[in-house]
Coordinates of C-alpha atoms in Angstrom, one line a residue:
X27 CA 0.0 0.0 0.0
X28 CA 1.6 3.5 -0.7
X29 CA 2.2 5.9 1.7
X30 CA -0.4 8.6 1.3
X31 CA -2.8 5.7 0.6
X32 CA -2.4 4.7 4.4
X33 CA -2.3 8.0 5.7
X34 CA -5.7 8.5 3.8
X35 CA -7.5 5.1 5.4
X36 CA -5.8 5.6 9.0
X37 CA -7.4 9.1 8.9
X38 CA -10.8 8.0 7.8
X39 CA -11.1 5.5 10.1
X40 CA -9.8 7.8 13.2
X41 CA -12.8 10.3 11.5
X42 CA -15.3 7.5 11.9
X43 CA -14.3 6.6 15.8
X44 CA -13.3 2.7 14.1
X45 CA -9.5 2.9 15.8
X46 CA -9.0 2.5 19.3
X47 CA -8.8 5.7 22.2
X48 CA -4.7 5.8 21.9
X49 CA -5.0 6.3 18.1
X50 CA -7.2 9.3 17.9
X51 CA -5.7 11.0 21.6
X52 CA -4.1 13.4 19.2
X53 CA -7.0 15.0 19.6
X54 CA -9.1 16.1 22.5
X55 CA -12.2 14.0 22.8
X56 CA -15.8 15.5 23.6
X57 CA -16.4 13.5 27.0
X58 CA -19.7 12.7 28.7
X59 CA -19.8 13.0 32.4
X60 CA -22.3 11.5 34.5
X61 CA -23.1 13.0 37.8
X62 CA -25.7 10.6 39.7
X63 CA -26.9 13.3 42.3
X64 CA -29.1 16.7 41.5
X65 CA -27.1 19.6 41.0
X66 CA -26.2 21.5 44.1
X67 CA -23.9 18.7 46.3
X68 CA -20.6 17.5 46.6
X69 CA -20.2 15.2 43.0
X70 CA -21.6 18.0 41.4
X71 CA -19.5 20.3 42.8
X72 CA -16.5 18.1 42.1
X73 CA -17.9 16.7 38.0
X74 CA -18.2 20.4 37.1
X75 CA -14.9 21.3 38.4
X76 CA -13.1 18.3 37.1
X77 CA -14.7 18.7 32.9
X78 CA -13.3 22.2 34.1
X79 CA -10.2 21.3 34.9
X80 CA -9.6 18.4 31.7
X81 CA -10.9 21.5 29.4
X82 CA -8.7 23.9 30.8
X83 CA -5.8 21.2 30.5
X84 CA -6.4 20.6 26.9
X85 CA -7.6 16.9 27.6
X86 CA -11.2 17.0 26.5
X87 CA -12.4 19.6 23.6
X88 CA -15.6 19.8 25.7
X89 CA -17.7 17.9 28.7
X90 CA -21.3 17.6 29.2
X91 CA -23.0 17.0 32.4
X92 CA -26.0 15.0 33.5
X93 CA -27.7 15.1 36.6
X94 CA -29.4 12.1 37.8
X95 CA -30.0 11.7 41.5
X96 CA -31.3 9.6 43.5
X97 CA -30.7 6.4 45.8
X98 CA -27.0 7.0 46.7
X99 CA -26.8 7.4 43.0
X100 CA -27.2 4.0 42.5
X101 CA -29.8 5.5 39.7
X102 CA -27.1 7.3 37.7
X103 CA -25.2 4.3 37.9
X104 CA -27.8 2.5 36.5
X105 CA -28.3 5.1 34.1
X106 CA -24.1 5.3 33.2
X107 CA -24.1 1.0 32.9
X108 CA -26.7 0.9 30.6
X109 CA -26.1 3.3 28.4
X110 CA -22.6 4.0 28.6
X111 CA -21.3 0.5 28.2
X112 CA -18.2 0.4 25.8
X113 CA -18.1 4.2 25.1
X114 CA -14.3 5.9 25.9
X115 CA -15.5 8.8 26.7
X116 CA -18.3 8.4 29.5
X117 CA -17.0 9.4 32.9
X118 CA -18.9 9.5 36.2
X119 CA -18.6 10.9 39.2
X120 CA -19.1 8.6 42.7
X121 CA -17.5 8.0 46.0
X122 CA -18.0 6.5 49.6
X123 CA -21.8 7.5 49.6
X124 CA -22.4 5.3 46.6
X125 CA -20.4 2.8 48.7
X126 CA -22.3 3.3 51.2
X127 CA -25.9 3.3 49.5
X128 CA -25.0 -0.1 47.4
X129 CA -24.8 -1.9 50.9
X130 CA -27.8 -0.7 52.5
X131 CA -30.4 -0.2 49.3
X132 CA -28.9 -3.8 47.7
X133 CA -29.8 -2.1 44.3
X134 CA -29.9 -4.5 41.4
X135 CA -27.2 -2.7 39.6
X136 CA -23.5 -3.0 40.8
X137 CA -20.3 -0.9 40.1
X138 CA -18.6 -3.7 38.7
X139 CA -20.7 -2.7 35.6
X140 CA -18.3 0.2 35.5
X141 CA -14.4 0.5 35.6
X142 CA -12.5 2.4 38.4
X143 CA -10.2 5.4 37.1
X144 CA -9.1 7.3 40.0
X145 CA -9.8 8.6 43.5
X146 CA -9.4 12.7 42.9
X147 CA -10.6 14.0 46.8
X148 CA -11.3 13.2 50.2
X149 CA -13.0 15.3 52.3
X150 CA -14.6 15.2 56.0
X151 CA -17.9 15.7 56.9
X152 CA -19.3 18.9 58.5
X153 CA -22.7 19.0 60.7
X154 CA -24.2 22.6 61.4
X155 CA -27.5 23.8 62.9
X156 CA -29.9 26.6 61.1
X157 CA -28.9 30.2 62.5
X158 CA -32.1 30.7 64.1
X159 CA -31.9 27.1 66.0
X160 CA -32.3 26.9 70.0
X161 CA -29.6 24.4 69.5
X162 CA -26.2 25.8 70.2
X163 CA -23.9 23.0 70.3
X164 CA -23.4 19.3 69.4
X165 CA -24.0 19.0 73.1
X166 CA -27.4 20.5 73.1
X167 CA -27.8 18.1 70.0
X168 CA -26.9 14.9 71.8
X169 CA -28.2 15.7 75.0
X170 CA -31.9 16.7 73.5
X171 CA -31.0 13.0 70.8
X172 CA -30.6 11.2 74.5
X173 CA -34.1 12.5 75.4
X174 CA -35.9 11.6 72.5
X175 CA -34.0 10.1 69.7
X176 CA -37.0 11.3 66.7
X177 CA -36.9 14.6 68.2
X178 CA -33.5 15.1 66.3
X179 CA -34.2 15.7 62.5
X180 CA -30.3 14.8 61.3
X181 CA -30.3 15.4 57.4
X182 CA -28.1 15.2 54.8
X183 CA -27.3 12.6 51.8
X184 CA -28.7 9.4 50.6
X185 CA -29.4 6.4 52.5
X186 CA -25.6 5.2 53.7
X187 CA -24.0 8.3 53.2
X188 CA -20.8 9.6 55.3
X189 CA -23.3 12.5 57.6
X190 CA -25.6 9.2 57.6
X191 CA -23.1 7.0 59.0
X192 CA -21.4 9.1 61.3
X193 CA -25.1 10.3 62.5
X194 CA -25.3 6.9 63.2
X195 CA -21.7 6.4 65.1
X196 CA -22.5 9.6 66.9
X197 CA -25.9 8.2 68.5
X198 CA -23.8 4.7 69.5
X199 CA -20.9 6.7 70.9
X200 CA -23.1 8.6 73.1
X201 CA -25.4 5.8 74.0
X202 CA -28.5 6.0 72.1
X203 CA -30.0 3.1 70.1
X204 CA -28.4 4.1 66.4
X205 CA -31.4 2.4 65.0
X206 CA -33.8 5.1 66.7
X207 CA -32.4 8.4 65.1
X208 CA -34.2 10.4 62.8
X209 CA -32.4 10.6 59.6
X210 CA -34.1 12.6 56.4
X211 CA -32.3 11.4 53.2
X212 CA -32.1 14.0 50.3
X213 CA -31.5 13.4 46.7
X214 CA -28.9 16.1 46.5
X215 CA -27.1 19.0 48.4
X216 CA -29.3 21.5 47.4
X217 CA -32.1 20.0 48.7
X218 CA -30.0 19.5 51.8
X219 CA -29.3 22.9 52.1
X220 CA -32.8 24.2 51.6
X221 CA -34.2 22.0 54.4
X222 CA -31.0 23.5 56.7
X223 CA -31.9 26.9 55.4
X224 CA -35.7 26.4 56.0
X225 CA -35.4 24.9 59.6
X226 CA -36.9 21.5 58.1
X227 CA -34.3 19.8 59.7
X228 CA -32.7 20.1 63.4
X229 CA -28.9 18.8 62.1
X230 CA -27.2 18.9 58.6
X231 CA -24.8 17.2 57.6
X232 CA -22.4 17.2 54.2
X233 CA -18.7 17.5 52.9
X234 CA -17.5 21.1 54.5
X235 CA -17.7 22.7 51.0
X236 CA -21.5 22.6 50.6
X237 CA -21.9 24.6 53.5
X238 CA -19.4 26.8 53.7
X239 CA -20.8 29.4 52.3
X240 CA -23.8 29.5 54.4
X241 CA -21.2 29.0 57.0
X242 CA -19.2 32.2 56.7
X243 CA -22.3 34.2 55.7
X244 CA -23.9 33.3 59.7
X245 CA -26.5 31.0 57.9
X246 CA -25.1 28.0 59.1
X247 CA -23.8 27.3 62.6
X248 CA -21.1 24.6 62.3
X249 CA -21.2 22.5 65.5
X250 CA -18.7 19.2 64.3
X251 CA -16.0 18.2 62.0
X252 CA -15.3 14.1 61.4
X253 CA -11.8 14.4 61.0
X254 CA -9.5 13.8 63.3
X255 CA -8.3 16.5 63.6
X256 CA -9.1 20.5 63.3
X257 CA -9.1 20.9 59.6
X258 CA -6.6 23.6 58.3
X259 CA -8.2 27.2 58.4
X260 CA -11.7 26.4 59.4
X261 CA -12.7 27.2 63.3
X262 CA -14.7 24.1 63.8
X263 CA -14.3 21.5 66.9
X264 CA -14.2 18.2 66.0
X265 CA -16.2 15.2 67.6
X266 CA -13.2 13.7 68.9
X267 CA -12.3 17.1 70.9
X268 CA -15.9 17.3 72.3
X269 CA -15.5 13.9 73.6
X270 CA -17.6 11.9 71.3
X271 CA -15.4 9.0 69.5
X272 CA -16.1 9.4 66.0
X273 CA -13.8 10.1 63.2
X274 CA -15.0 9.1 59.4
X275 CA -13.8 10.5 56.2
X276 CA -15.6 11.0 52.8
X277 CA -13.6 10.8 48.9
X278 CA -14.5 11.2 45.6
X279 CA -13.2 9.8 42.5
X280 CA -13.9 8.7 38.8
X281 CA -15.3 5.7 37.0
X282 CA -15.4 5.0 33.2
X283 CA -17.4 2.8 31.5
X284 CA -17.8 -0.9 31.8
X285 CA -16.7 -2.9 28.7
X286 CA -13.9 -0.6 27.7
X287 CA -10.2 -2.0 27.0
X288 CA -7.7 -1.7 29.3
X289 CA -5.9 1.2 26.4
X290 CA -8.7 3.3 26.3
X291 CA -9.2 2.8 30.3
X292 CA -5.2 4.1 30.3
X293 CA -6.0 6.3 28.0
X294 CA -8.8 8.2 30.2
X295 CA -7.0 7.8 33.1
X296 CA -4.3 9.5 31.6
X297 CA -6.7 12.4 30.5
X298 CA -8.2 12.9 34.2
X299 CA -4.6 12.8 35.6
X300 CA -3.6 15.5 33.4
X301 CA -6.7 17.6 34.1
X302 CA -5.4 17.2 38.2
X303 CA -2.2 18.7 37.4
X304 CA -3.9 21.7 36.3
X305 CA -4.1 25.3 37.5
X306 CA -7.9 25.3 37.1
X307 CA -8.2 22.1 39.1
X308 CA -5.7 23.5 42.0
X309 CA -8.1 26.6 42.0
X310 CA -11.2 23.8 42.7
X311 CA -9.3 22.5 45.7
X312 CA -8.7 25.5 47.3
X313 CA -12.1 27.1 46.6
X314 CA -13.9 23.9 48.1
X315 CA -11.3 22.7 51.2
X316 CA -10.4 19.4 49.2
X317 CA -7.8 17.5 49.9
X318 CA -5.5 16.4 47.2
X319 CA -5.6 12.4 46.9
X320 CA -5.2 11.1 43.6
X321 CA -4.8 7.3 43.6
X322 CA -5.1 5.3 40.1
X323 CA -5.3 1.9 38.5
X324 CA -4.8 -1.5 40.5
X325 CA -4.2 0.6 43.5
X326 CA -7.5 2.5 43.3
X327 CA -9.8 -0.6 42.4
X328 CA -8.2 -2.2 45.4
X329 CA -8.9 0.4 47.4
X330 CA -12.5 0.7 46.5
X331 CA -13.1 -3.1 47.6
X332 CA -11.2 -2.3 51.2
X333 CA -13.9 0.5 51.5
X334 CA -16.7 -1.6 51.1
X335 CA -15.8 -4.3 53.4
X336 CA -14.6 -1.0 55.8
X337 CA -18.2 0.9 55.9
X338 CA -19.5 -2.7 55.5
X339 CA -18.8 -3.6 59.2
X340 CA -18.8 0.3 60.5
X341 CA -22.1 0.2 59.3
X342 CA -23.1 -3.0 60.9
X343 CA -21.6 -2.1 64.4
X344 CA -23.8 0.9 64.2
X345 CA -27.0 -1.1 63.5
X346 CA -27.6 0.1 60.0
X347 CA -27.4 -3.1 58.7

């Protein structure tokens, strides 16, 4: 075959989408990004900054978003499996709540229908009261909880979220039947923060960068941080500090479709890596208090599985299984 002839057919065929991901990554692809939660939360927050961050990189010529919330985003999921099978350039957003929500809903679909990329974030969890609350304090909280466990409205994620799990360590730690508190699932952070906002619920809990702006603005009074430790720059207590034994982190990563090949699954790991190295994604992590934690490949997919069997038996001890 001459030359030019070849050049001709390998171009056509990149046109048509026929060669593999490494063959066309000349050029920036036009990626897909599921986000299974409405718009308002934490993966939304962190899908829009990451298409962002791979535009602003050069790594994708453009990104759409959908929104589909709803059970842990075990919906989405659904949603990203079904249609997304095969497709290079389908990305989706999840973390520890979808871990979470998997084990306690036992939806039919699974995330082995998908393919890990990478973890980009983790992040601790944050409760606060509405300004306007009688409640001051977490002590006020658990001391009114130890009363009458329904009294205490505690919302925040799905179903086996982080706020929903430590809610649940908090009520054990303190003494109080984990299986009697009064948890109010939403599909979304903004429907979290409305109910917050509105005085609809007594507690809220999410990631620290879905409240923070009703937090500086005197909206939201925080009252608890899950993290070990006082988190860099934000005058909160945490649990452990106000004597209550509870320390539980929340992360956020990346999954592509299932049914890809391990080149194109290189290939878009490669494009998300890239987007984290850039100045626009840097900018995300400061705006929203998230802490740096890429992790890819083998050692991310591992990682996933030692989460679910971790929240698996937190979960249990708390009676939420």
């Amino acid at each position: 075959m001459r030359r030019d002839h070849f050049l001709k057919t390998l171009a056509a065929l990149a046109a048509a989408g026929v060669l593999p991901l490494p063959a066309r990554a000349q050029a920036p692809a036009n990626l897909k990004m599921m986000i299974p939660a409405n718009p308002g939360g934490g993966w939304d927050l962190t899908g829009r900054a990451l298409g962002k961050a791979l535009q602003d990189a050069g790594a994708a010529a453009s990104v759409s978003f959908d929104n589909k919330g709803g059970a842990a985003g075990a919906i989405g999921l659904a949603q990203f499996a079904n249609a997304s099978k095969g497709d290079p350039h389908a990305l989706m957003v999840m973390g520890a709540v979808m871990l979470g929500g998997i084990i306690t809903g036992k939806p039919p679909v699974s995330l082995n229908q998908a393919t890990p990329l990478a973890r980009l974030t983790s992040e601790y969890n944050v409760f606060v009261l509405p300004a306007n609350s009688p409640l001051k304090s977490m002590a006020d909280v658990i001391e009114q909880m130890k009363r009458d466990p329904g009294s205490v409205k505690w919302g925040g994620g799905s179903r086996g979220s982080t706020e929903h799990i430590a809610a649940a360590m908090i009520a054990r730690a303190v003494g109080v039947d984990p299986s009697k508190i009064n948890y109010v699932a939403f599909r979304g952070g903004g429907e979290a923060i409305a109910a917050v906002l509105g005085g609809n619920v007594t507690v809220g809990g999410s990631g620290y960068s879905e409240f923070a702006e009703y937090i500086k603005t005197g909206r939201m009074r925080p009252i608890g941080v899950t993290s070990e430790t006082r988190l860099k720059g934000i005058d909160v207590p945490t649990l452990k500090e106000q004597g209550v034994d509870v320390v539980i982190g929340n992360w956020r990563g990346v999954y592509g479709a299932g049914g890809i090949t391990p080149e194109q699954r290189k290939a878009l790991t490669d494009l998300v890596v890239k987007a984290t190295r850039s100045k626009s994604w840097a900018e995300a992590l400061e705006r929203n208090g998230w802490t740096p934690a890429l992790m890819v490949g083998a050692e991310f997919e591992a990682f996933v599985d030692r989460e679910f069997a971790s929240l698996r038996a937190v979960m249990a001890k708390s009676g939420m299984i």
